[in-house]
């Protein structure tokens, strides 16, 4: 098998004196779509940020293109981030910038495109999320759903090789949520980014994922493809699929 694009080795993450995730081992390969799913507060966002080099584990390490995030210089990290897109759960938009300038930001930061090229690419991204008419709006005038869509537009501006998305369909009405899922499948087709997508919605996970990872009780457990996850005999996986995980996520009995 090819070398992993992202590798998480014996990772333990502690925040605020609490162990959030323990002994996490996983590998993500070029071109695949991995979905992280699990209970609220289980550590999906924390894991996503750790994979993206934004949170440092207290034990173990994460590599991206074979390089440990913690050993990269500021310039090295900046270089890697020019190939990475990230949409944050709380949008993390630049409120002082207009809608289109939010999308232009990574292009200004990481490319030497001309002003015309930047404007054209930013508009193209806004069109993909149906926000072109809102391009001159202030971000604080956007609805919650528009903010999510803008976060996704910004994350794809650089046509990233790796795309981290934190619950991009959350809080959207069913029509918008379906459109967002379609958009993600189209992005996959057009840019062929390796995607790591957080969701709390099992049907979205089935629709989008190549492989699924279930997160809860400080553990990360790979449940395989959509079909393998559906067919899993693991009681904690079945519990999760058929309602929220009630008992602890266990280590054994996985088929
Ligand atoms: N900066 C932080 N400092 C301390 N604790 C944190 C911090 N960030 C997250 N946590 C804690 O880590 C745990 C996991 O949080 P996380 O945001 O990853 O959950 P989640 O699975 O993304 O939940 P949700 O589905 O609600 O978004 C929570 O108990 C949260 O309070
Ligand atoms: Mg979260």
CSV table of C-alpha atoms and ligand atoms in Angstrom, one decimal:
chain,number,residue,atom,x,y,z
A,1,UNK,CA,0.0,0.0,0.0
A,2,UNK,CA,1.2,3.6,-0.7
A,3,UNK,CA,2.5,5.7,2.2
A,4,UNK,CA,-0.2,7.4,4.3
A,5,UNK,CA,-0.9,11.0,3.5
A,6,UNK,CA,-1.8,11.6,7.1
A,7,UNK,CA,-0.8,9.3,9.9
A,8,UNK,CA,-1.8,9.4,13.5
A,9,UNK,CA,0.5,7.3,15.7
A,10,UNK,CA,-0.3,6.5,19.3
A,11,UNK,CA,-1.9,9.9,19.8
A,12,UNK,CA,-3.3,11.1,23.1
A,13,UNK,CA,-4.9,14.5,23.2
A,14,UNK,CA,-5.4,16.4,26.5
A,15,UNK,CA,-7.2,19.7,26.8
A,16,UNK,CA,-8.0,21.6,29.9
A,17,UNK,CA,-6.4,18.8,32.0
A,18,UNK,CA,-8.8,16.2,30.5
A,19,UNK,CA,-7.9,13.3,28.2
A,20,UNK,CA,-10.1,13.9,25.2
A,21,UNK,CA,-8.8,11.0,23.0
A,22,UNK,CA,-6.4,8.2,23.9
A,23,UNK,CA,-4.0,6.0,21.9
A,24,UNK,CA,-5.4,7.0,18.5
A,25,UNK,CA,-3.8,5.2,15.5
A,26,UNK,CA,-5.1,5.9,12.0
A,27,UNK,CA,-3.9,6.4,8.5
A,28,UNK,CA,-5.5,8.4,5.7
A,29,UNK,CA,-4.5,7.8,2.1
A,30,UNK,CA,-4.4,10.1,-0.9
A,31,UNK,CA,-7.7,10.6,-2.7
A,32,UNK,CA,-9.9,8.9,-0.1
A,33,UNK,CA,-12.8,10.4,1.8
A,34,UNK,CA,-12.8,9.7,5.5
A,35,UNK,CA,-15.8,10.5,7.7
A,36,UNK,CA,-15.5,11.1,11.4
A,37,UNK,CA,-18.8,10.5,13.2
A,38,UNK,CA,-19.7,10.2,16.8
A,39,UNK,CA,-21.5,11.6,19.8
A,40,UNK,CA,-21.6,15.3,20.5
A,41,UNK,CA,-18.6,16.3,22.6
A,42,UNK,CA,-16.8,13.0,21.7
A,43,UNK,CA,-13.8,14.7,20.1
A,44,UNK,CA,-14.5,14.9,16.4
A,45,UNK,CA,-13.5,18.6,16.1
A,46,UNK,CA,-10.5,18.0,18.3
A,47,UNK,CA,-9.4,15.1,16.2
A,48,UNK,CA,-9.9,17.0,13.0
A,49,UNK,CA,-7.8,19.9,14.3
A,50,UNK,CA,-5.1,17.5,15.5
A,51,UNK,CA,-5.0,15.9,12.0
A,52,UNK,CA,-4.7,19.4,10.6
A,53,UNK,CA,-1.8,20.3,12.9
A,54,UNK,CA,-3.7,22.8,14.9
A,55,UNK,CA,-3.7,20.9,18.2
A,56,UNK,CA,-0.6,19.1,19.4
A,57,UNK,CA,-1.0,15.7,21.0
A,58,UNK,CA,0.6,15.2,24.5
A,59,UNK,CA,1.7,11.8,23.4
A,60,UNK,CA,2.3,10.3,19.9
A,61,UNK,CA,2.5,12.3,16.7
A,62,UNK,CA,0.7,13.2,13.5
A,63,UNK,CA,2.4,13.3,10.1
A,64,UNK,CA,1.2,15.0,7.0
A,65,UNK,CA,3.0,14.1,3.8
A,66,UNK,CA,5.5,12.2,6.0
A,67,UNK,CA,6.3,15.3,8.1
A,68,UNK,CA,5.5,15.6,11.8
A,69,UNK,CA,3.4,18.7,12.3
A,70,UNK,CA,5.3,19.4,15.6
A,71,UNK,CA,8.7,19.4,13.8
A,72,UNK,CA,7.8,21.8,11.0
A,73,UNK,CA,9.1,25.3,11.1
A,74,UNK,CA,6.7,28.2,10.7
A,75,UNK,CA,7.6,28.5,7.0
A,76,UNK,CA,7.3,24.7,6.6
A,77,UNK,CA,3.8,24.8,8.1
A,78,UNK,CA,2.8,27.7,6.0
A,79,UNK,CA,4.0,25.8,2.9
A,80,UNK,CA,2.0,22.8,3.8
A,81,UNK,CA,-1.1,24.9,4.5
A,82,UNK,CA,-1.0,26.2,0.9
A,83,UNK,CA,-2.2,22.6,0.0
A,84,UNK,CA,-4.7,22.3,2.7
A,85,UNK,CA,-8.3,23.7,3.1
A,86,UNK,CA,-10.2,23.8,6.3
A,87,UNK,CA,-13.8,24.7,7.1
A,88,UNK,CA,-14.4,25.2,10.9
A,89,UNK,CA,-17.5,24.2,12.8
A,90,UNK,CA,-17.9,27.7,14.0
A,91,UNK,CA,-17.0,29.1,10.6
A,92,UNK,CA,-14.1,31.2,11.9
A,93,UNK,CA,-14.8,33.9,9.3
A,94,UNK,CA,-13.0,37.2,9.2
A,95,UNK,CA,-15.7,39.5,10.3
A,96,UNK,CA,-13.8,42.6,9.2
A,97,UNK,CA,-13.7,41.3,5.6
A,98,UNK,CA,-16.6,41.1,3.1
A,99,UNK,CA,-17.9,37.8,1.9
A,100,UNK,CA,-15.7,37.7,-1.3
A,101,UNK,CA,-12.6,38.9,0.6
A,102,UNK,CA,-13.0,36.0,3.0
A,103,UNK,CA,-12.6,33.7,0.1
A,104,UNK,CA,-9.8,35.8,-1.4
A,105,UNK,CA,-7.8,35.7,1.8
A,106,UNK,CA,-6.1,32.3,1.3
A,107,UNK,CA,-5.4,33.2,-2.3
A,108,UNK,CA,-3.6,36.4,-1.2
A,109,UNK,CA,-1.8,34.5,1.6
A,110,UNK,CA,-0.6,31.6,-0.4
A,111,UNK,CA,-0.4,32.4,-4.1
A,112,UNK,CA,1.0,35.1,-6.4
A,113,UNK,CA,-2.2,35.4,-8.4
A,114,UNK,CA,-3.0,38.8,-9.9
A,115,UNK,CA,-5.9,40.8,-8.4
A,116,UNK,CA,-8.1,39.9,-11.4
A,117,UNK,CA,-7.3,36.2,-11.0
A,118,UNK,CA,-8.0,36.4,-7.2
A,119,UNK,CA,-11.4,38.0,-7.8
A,120,UNK,CA,-12.3,35.5,-10.5
A,121,UNK,CA,-11.3,32.5,-8.4
A,122,UNK,CA,-13.1,33.8,-5.3
A,123,UNK,CA,-16.3,34.4,-7.3
A,124,UNK,CA,-16.0,30.9,-8.8
A,125,UNK,CA,-15.9,29.5,-5.3
A,126,UNK,CA,-18.8,31.6,-4.2
A,127,UNK,CA,-20.9,30.4,-7.2
A,128,UNK,CA,-20.3,26.8,-6.2
A,129,UNK,CA,-22.0,27.5,-2.8
A,130,UNK,CA,-24.6,29.8,-4.4
A,131,UNK,CA,-23.3,32.9,-2.6
A,132,UNK,CA,-22.3,35.0,-5.6
A,133,UNK,CA,-25.1,37.5,-5.0
A,134,UNK,CA,-23.9,37.9,-1.4
A,135,UNK,CA,-20.3,38.7,-2.4
A,136,UNK,CA,-20.3,42.2,-1.1
A,137,UNK,CA,-22.2,41.5,2.1
A,138,UNK,CA,-20.6,41.7,5.6
A,139,UNK,CA,-20.2,38.3,7.2
A,140,UNK,CA,-22.3,39.3,10.3
A,141,UNK,CA,-25.3,39.8,8.1
A,142,UNK,CA,-25.2,36.2,6.9
A,143,UNK,CA,-27.5,33.5,8.2
A,144,UNK,CA,-25.9,30.4,9.9
A,145,UNK,CA,-26.3,28.3,6.8
A,146,UNK,CA,-24.7,31.0,4.6
A,147,UNK,CA,-21.7,31.2,7.0
A,148,UNK,CA,-21.2,27.4,6.7
A,149,UNK,CA,-21.3,27.7,2.9
A,150,UNK,CA,-18.9,30.6,3.0
A,151,UNK,CA,-16.6,28.6,5.2
A,152,UNK,CA,-16.7,25.8,2.6
A,153,UNK,CA,-16.1,28.3,-0.3
A,154,UNK,CA,-13.0,29.6,1.5
A,155,UNK,CA,-11.7,26.1,2.2
A,156,UNK,CA,-11.7,25.2,-1.5
A,157,UNK,CA,-10.2,28.4,-2.8
A,158,UNK,CA,-6.7,27.0,-3.2
A,159,UNK,CA,-8.0,23.7,-4.8
A,160,UNK,CA,-6.5,22.0,-1.8
A,161,UNK,CA,-5.0,18.5,-1.9
A,162,UNK,CA,-6.4,17.9,1.6
A,163,UNK,CA,-9.7,19.2,2.7
A,164,UNK,CA,-10.8,19.2,6.3
A,165,UNK,CA,-14.5,19.9,6.8
A,166,UNK,CA,-16.2,20.2,10.2
A,167,UNK,CA,-19.8,19.3,10.0
A,168,UNK,CA,-20.5,21.1,6.7
A,169,UNK,CA,-24.1,20.0,6.5
A,170,UNK,CA,-25.0,20.8,10.2
A,171,UNK,CA,-27.7,23.3,10.8
A,172,UNK,CA,-28.8,23.5,7.2
A,173,UNK,CA,-32.4,22.7,6.2
A,174,UNK,CA,-32.8,19.4,4.3
A,175,UNK,CA,-32.7,21.1,0.9
A,176,UNK,CA,-29.5,23.0,1.7
A,177,UNK,CA,-28.0,20.1,3.4
A,178,UNK,CA,-28.6,17.9,0.3
A,179,UNK,CA,-27.1,20.6,-1.9
A,180,UNK,CA,-24.1,20.8,0.3
A,181,UNK,CA,-23.6,17.0,0.2
A,182,UNK,CA,-23.9,17.2,-3.7
A,183,UNK,CA,-21.4,20.1,-3.7
A,184,UNK,CA,-18.9,18.0,-1.6
A,185,UNK,CA,-19.3,15.1,-4.1
A,186,UNK,CA,-18.7,17.5,-7.0
A,187,UNK,CA,-15.6,19.0,-5.3
A,188,UNK,CA,-14.4,15.4,-4.9
A,189,UNK,CA,-14.9,14.9,-8.7
A,190,UNK,CA,-13.4,18.2,-9.7
A,191,UNK,CA,-10.4,18.7,-7.4
A,192,UNK,CA,-10.0,15.1,-6.2
A,193,UNK,CA,-9.0,16.3,-2.7
A,194,UNK,CA,-8.4,13.9,0.0
A,195,UNK,CA,-11.3,14.7,2.3
A,196,UNK,CA,-11.7,14.4,6.0
A,197,UNK,CA,-15.3,15.2,6.9
A,198,UNK,CA,-16.9,15.4,10.3
A,199,UNK,CA,-20.6,14.7,10.6
A,200,UNK,CA,-23.1,13.6,13.2
A,201,UNK,CA,-25.5,12.3,10.6
A,202,UNK,CA,-25.0,8.6,9.8
A,203,UNK,CA,-26.9,8.9,6.4
A,204,UNK,CA,-24.5,11.6,5.3
A,205,UNK,CA,-21.6,9.4,6.4
A,206,UNK,CA,-22.9,6.6,4.2
A,207,UNK,CA,-23.4,9.0,1.3
A,208,UNK,CA,-20.0,10.6,1.5
A,209,UNK,CA,-17.5,8.2,3.1
A,210,UNK,CA,-15.0,5.9,1.6
A,211,UNK,CA,-14.2,4.9,5.2
A,212,UNK,CA,-15.9,5.7,8.5
A,213,UNK,CA,-14.4,6.3,11.9
A,214,UNK,CA,-16.6,6.3,15.0
A,215,UNK,CA,-15.5,8.5,17.8
A,216,UNK,CA,-16.7,8.4,21.4
A,217,UNK,CA,-15.6,7.5,24.9
A,218,UNK,CA,-12.1,8.8,24.2
A,219,UNK,CA,-11.6,6.2,21.4
A,220,UNK,CA,-11.5,6.2,17.6
A,221,UNK,CA,-12.7,3.1,15.9
A,222,UNK,CA,-12.6,2.4,12.2
A,223,UNK,CA,-15.8,0.8,11.1
A,224,UNK,CA,-14.9,0.4,7.4
A,225,UNK,CA,-16.9,1.4,4.3
A,226,UNK,CA,-20.6,2.4,4.5
A,227,UNK,CA,-21.6,-1.2,3.8
A,228,UNK,CA,-19.2,-2.6,6.4
A,229,UNK,CA,-20.4,-0.1,9.0
A,230,UNK,CA,-24.1,-1.0,8.3
A,231,UNK,CA,-23.2,-4.7,8.5
A,232,UNK,CA,-21.0,-4.4,11.6
A,233,UNK,CA,-21.8,-6.9,14.3
A,234,UNK,CA,-20.1,-4.7,16.9
A,235,UNK,CA,-22.8,-3.8,19.5
A,236,UNK,CA,-21.5,-0.2,20.0
A,237,UNK,CA,-21.5,0.4,16.3
A,238,UNK,CA,-25.0,-0.9,16.0
A,239,UNK,CA,-26.1,1.2,19.0
A,240,UNK,CA,-24.7,4.3,17.3
A,241,UNK,CA,-26.3,3.5,14.0
A,242,UNK,CA,-29.7,2.9,15.5
A,243,UNK,CA,-29.8,5.8,17.9
A,244,UNK,CA,-27.2,7.6,19.9
A,245,UNK,CA,-24.4,5.6,21.5
A,246,UNK,CA,-25.6,4.8,25.0
A,247,UNK,CA,-23.1,2.4,26.4
A,248,UNK,CA,-19.3,2.9,26.1
A,249,UNK,CA,-17.7,2.5,22.7
A,250,UNK,CA,-15.8,-0.8,23.2
A,251,UNK,CA,-12.7,-2.2,21.6
A,252,UNK,CA,-13.8,-5.8,20.8
A,253,UNK,CA,-16.3,-7.7,18.8
A,254,UNK,CA,-15.7,-5.8,15.6
A,255,UNK,CA,-16.4,-7.7,12.3
B,1,LIG,N1,-9.8,24.2,23.8
B,1,LIG,C1,-10.3,23.4,24.6
B,1,LIG,N2,-10.0,23.3,26.0
B,1,LIG,C2,-10.6,22.4,26.8
B,1,LIG,N3,-11.5,21.5,26.4
B,1,LIG,C3,-11.8,21.5,25.1
B,1,LIG,C4,-11.2,22.4,24.1
B,1,LIG,N4,-11.7,22.1,22.9
B,1,LIG,C5,-12.6,21.0,23.1
B,1,LIG,N5,-12.6,20.7,24.4
B,1,LIG,C6,-13.4,19.5,24.9
B,1,LIG,O1,-13.0,18.4,24.2
B,1,LIG,C7,-14.2,17.5,24.1
B,1,LIG,C8,-14.4,17.2,22.6
B,1,LIG,O2,-14.8,18.4,22.0
B,1,LIG,P1,-15.1,18.5,20.4
B,1,LIG,O3,-15.4,19.9,20.1
B,1,LIG,O4,-14.0,17.8,19.7
B,1,LIG,O5,-16.4,17.6,20.3
B,1,LIG,P2,-17.3,17.2,19.0
B,1,LIG,O6,-17.3,15.7,18.8
B,1,LIG,O7,-16.7,18.0,17.8
B,1,LIG,O8,-18.7,17.7,19.4
B,1,LIG,P3,-19.9,18.3,18.5
B,1,LIG,O9,-20.5,17.2,17.7
B,1,LIG,O10,-20.8,18.9,19.5
B,1,LIG,O11,-19.3,19.4,17.6
B,1,LIG,C9,-15.3,18.3,24.7
B,1,LIG,O12,-15.5,17.8,26.1
B,1,LIG,C10,-14.9,19.7,24.8
B,1,LIG,O13,-15.4,20.4,25.9
B,2,LIG,MG1,-17.4,19.5,16.8
